[in-house]
mmCIF file of C-alpha atoms in Angstrom:
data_model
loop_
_atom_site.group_PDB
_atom_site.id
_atom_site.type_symbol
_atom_site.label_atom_id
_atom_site.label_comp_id
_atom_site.label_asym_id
_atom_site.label_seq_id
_atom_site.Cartn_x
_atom_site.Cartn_y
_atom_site.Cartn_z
ATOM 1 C CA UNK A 1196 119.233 85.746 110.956
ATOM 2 C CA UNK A 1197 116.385 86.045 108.575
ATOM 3 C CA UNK A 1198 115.820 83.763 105.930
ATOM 4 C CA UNK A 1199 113.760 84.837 102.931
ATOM 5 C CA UNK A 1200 115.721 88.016 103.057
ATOM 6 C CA UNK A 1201 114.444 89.175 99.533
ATOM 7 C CA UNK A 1202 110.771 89.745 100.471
ATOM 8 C CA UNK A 1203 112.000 91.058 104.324
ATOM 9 C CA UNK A 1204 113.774 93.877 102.313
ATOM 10 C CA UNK A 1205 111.111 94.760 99.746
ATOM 11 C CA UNK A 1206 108.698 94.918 102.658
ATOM 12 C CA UNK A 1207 111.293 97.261 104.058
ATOM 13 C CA UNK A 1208 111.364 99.144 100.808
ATOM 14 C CA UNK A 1209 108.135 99.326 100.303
ATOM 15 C CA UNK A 1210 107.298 100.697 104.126
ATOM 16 C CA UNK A 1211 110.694 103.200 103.562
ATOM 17 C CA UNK A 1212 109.083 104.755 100.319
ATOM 18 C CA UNK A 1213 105.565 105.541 101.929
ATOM 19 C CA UNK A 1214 107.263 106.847 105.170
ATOM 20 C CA UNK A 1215 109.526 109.365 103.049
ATOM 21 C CA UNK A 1216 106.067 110.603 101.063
ATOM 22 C CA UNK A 1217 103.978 110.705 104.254
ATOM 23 C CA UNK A 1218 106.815 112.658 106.815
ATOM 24 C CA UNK A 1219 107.881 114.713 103.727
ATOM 25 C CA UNK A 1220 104.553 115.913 102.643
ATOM 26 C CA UNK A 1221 103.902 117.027 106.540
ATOM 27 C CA UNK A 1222 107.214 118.639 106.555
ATOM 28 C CA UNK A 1223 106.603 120.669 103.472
ATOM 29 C CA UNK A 1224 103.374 121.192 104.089
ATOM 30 C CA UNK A 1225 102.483 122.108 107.667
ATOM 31 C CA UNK A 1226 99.063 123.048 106.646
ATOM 32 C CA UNK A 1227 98.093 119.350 105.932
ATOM 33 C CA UNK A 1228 97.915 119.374 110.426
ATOM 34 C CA UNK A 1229 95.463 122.383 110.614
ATOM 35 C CA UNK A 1230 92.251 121.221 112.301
ATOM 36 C CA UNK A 1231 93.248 117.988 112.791
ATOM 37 C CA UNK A 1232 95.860 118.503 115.634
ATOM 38 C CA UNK A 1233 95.979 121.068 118.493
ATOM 39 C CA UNK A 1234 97.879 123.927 117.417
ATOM 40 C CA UNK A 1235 100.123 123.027 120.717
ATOM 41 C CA UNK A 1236 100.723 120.054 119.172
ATOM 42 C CA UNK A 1237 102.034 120.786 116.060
ATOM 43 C CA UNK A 1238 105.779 121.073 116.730
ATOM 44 C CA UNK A 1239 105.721 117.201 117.783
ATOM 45 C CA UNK A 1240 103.716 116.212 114.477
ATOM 46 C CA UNK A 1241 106.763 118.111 112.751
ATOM 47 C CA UNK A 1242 109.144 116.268 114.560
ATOM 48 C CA UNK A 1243 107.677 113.502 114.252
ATOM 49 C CA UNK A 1244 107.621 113.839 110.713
ATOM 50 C CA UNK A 1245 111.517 114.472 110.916
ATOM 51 C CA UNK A 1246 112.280 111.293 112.647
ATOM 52 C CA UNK A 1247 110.116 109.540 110.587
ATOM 53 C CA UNK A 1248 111.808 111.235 107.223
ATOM 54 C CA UNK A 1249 115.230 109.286 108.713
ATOM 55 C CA UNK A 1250 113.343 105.936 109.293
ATOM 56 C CA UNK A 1251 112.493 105.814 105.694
ATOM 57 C CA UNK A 1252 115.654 107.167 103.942
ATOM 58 C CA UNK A 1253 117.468 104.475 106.593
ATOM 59 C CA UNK A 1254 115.265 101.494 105.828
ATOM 60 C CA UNK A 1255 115.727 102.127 102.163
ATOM 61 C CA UNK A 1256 119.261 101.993 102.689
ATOM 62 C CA UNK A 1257 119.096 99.045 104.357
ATOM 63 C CA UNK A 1258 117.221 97.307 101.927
ATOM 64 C CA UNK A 1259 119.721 98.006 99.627
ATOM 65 C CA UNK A 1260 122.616 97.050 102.195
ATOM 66 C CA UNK A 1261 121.877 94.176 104.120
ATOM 67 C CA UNK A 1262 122.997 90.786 103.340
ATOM 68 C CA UNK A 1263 122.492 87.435 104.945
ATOM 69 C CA UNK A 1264 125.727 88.200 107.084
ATOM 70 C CA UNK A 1265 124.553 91.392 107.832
ATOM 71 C CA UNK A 1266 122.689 90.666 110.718
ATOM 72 C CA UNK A 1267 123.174 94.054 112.525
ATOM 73 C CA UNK A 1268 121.400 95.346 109.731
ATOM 74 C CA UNK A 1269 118.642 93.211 109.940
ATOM 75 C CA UNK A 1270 118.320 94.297 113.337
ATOM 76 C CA UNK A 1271 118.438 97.851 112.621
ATOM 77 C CA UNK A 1272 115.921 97.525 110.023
ATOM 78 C CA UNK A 1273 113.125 95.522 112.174
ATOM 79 C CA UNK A 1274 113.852 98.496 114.742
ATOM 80 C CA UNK A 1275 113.019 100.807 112.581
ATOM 81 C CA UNK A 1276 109.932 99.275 111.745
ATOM 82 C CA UNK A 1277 109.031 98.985 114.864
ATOM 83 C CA UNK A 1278 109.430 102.779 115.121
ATOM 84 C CA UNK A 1279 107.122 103.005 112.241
ATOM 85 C CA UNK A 1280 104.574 100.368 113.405
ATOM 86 C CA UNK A 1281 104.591 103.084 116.748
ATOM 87 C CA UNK A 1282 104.553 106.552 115.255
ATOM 88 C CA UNK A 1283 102.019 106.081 112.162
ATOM 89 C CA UNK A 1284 99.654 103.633 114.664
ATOM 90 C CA UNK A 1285 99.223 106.782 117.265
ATOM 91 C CA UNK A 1286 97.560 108.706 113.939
ATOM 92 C CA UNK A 1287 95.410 105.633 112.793
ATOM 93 C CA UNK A 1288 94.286 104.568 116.328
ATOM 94 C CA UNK A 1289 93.685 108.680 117.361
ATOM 95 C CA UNK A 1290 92.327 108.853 113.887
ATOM 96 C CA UNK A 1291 93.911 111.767 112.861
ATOM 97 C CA UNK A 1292 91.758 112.614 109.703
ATOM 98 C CA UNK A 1293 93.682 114.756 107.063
ATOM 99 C CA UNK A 1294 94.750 113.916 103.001
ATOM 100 C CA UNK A 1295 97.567 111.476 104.158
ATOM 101 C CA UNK A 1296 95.099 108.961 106.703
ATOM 102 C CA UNK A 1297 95.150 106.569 103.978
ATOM 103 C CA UNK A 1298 98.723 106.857 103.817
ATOM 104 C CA UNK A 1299 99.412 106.605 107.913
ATOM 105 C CA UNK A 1300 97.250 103.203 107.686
ATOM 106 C CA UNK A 1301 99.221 102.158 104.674
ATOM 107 C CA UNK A 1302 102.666 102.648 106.455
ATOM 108 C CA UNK A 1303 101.229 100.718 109.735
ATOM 109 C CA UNK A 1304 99.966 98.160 108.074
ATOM 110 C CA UNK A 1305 102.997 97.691 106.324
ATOM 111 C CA UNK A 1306 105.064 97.896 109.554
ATOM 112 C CA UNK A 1307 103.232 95.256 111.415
ATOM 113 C CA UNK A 1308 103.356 92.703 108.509
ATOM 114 C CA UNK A 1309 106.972 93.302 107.733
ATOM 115 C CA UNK A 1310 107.744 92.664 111.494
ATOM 116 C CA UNK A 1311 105.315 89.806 111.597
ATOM 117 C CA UNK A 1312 107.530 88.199 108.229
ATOM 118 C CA UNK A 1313 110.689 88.469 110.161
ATOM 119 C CA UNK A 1314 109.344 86.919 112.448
ATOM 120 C CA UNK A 1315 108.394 83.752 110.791
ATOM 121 C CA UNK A 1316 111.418 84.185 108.922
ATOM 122 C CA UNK A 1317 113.871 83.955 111.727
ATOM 123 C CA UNK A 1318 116.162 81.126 111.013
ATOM 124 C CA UNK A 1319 115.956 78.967 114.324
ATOM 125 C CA UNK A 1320 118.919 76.455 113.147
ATOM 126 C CA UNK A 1321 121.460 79.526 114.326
ATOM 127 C CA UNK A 1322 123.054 78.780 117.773
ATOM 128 C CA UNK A 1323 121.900 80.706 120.391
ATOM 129 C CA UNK A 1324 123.900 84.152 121.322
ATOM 130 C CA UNK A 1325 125.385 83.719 124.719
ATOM 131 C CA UNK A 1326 126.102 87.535 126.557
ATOM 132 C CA UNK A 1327 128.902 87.948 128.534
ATOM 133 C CA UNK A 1328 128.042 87.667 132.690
ATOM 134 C CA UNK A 1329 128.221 91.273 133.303
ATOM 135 C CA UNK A 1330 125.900 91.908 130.371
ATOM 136 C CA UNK A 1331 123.012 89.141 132.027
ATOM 137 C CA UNK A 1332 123.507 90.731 135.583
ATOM 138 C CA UNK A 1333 123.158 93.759 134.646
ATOM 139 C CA UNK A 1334 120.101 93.155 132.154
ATOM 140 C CA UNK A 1335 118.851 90.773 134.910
ATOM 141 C CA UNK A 1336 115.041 91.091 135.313
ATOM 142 C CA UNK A 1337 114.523 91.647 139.150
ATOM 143 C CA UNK A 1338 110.649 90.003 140.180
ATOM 144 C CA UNK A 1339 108.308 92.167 141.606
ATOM 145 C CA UNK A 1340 107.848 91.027 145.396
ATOM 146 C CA UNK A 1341 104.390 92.536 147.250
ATOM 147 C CA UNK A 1342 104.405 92.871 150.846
#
């Protein structure tokens, strides 16, 4: 699926290691959100952080793992990215100021350019996937008709 696999997984690597530091300082230290977001808020920061922790122990994994046959990795991995691309951009864009900012912009940076490298590392000479009927009717996009 992707070609240039070795720089696709050290991106992946890369982004993995400064996920785990970012979601495991906030874990560990729960202070680090004081002031910054609404005490209210705080479990979902914390969860956040949780899911986050996962994304990064999983995307290291997967840089290990994957292989150029491995293309349900792959997949995995740009997901995950994509998660990370999502969660650390809501605390750059709502610039939520604390020790790790620098950190959140790092990880989102990294996201969107290891996404962006798949993408003009997909190798277009594979045959396209064909779904099974039921699969394409159900998935079917219906238009939207006005009155």
């Amino acid at each position: 699926m992707l070609t240039h696999l070795f720089l696709n997984r050290l991106l992946w690597a890369v982004a993995g290691l400064l996920a785990l530091g970012a979601a495991a300082t906030g874990i560990l230290r729960m202070e680090i959100y004081d002031g910054v977001v609404a005490p209210r808020l705080v479990p979902g920061a914390y969860s956040q952080d949780l899911l986050s922790l996962g994304a990064g122990l999983g995307l290291l994994y997967l840089a290990y793992a994957a292989g150029p046959q491995r293309t349900k990795h792959q997949i995995v991995a740009l997901g995950l990215l994509g998660y990370l691309f999502y969660a650390y951009g809501i605390y750059v864009i709502e610039r939520t100021y604390n020790g790790l900012y620098l950190l959140y912009m790092a990880v989102f940076a990294l996201s969107f350019w290891a996404l962006a490298t798949a993408g003009a590392s997909l190798d277009r000479a594979n045959p396209s996937v064909s779904l099974p009927r039921a699969v394409r009717i159900t998935s079917a996009r219906v238009p939207f008709f006005s009155p």
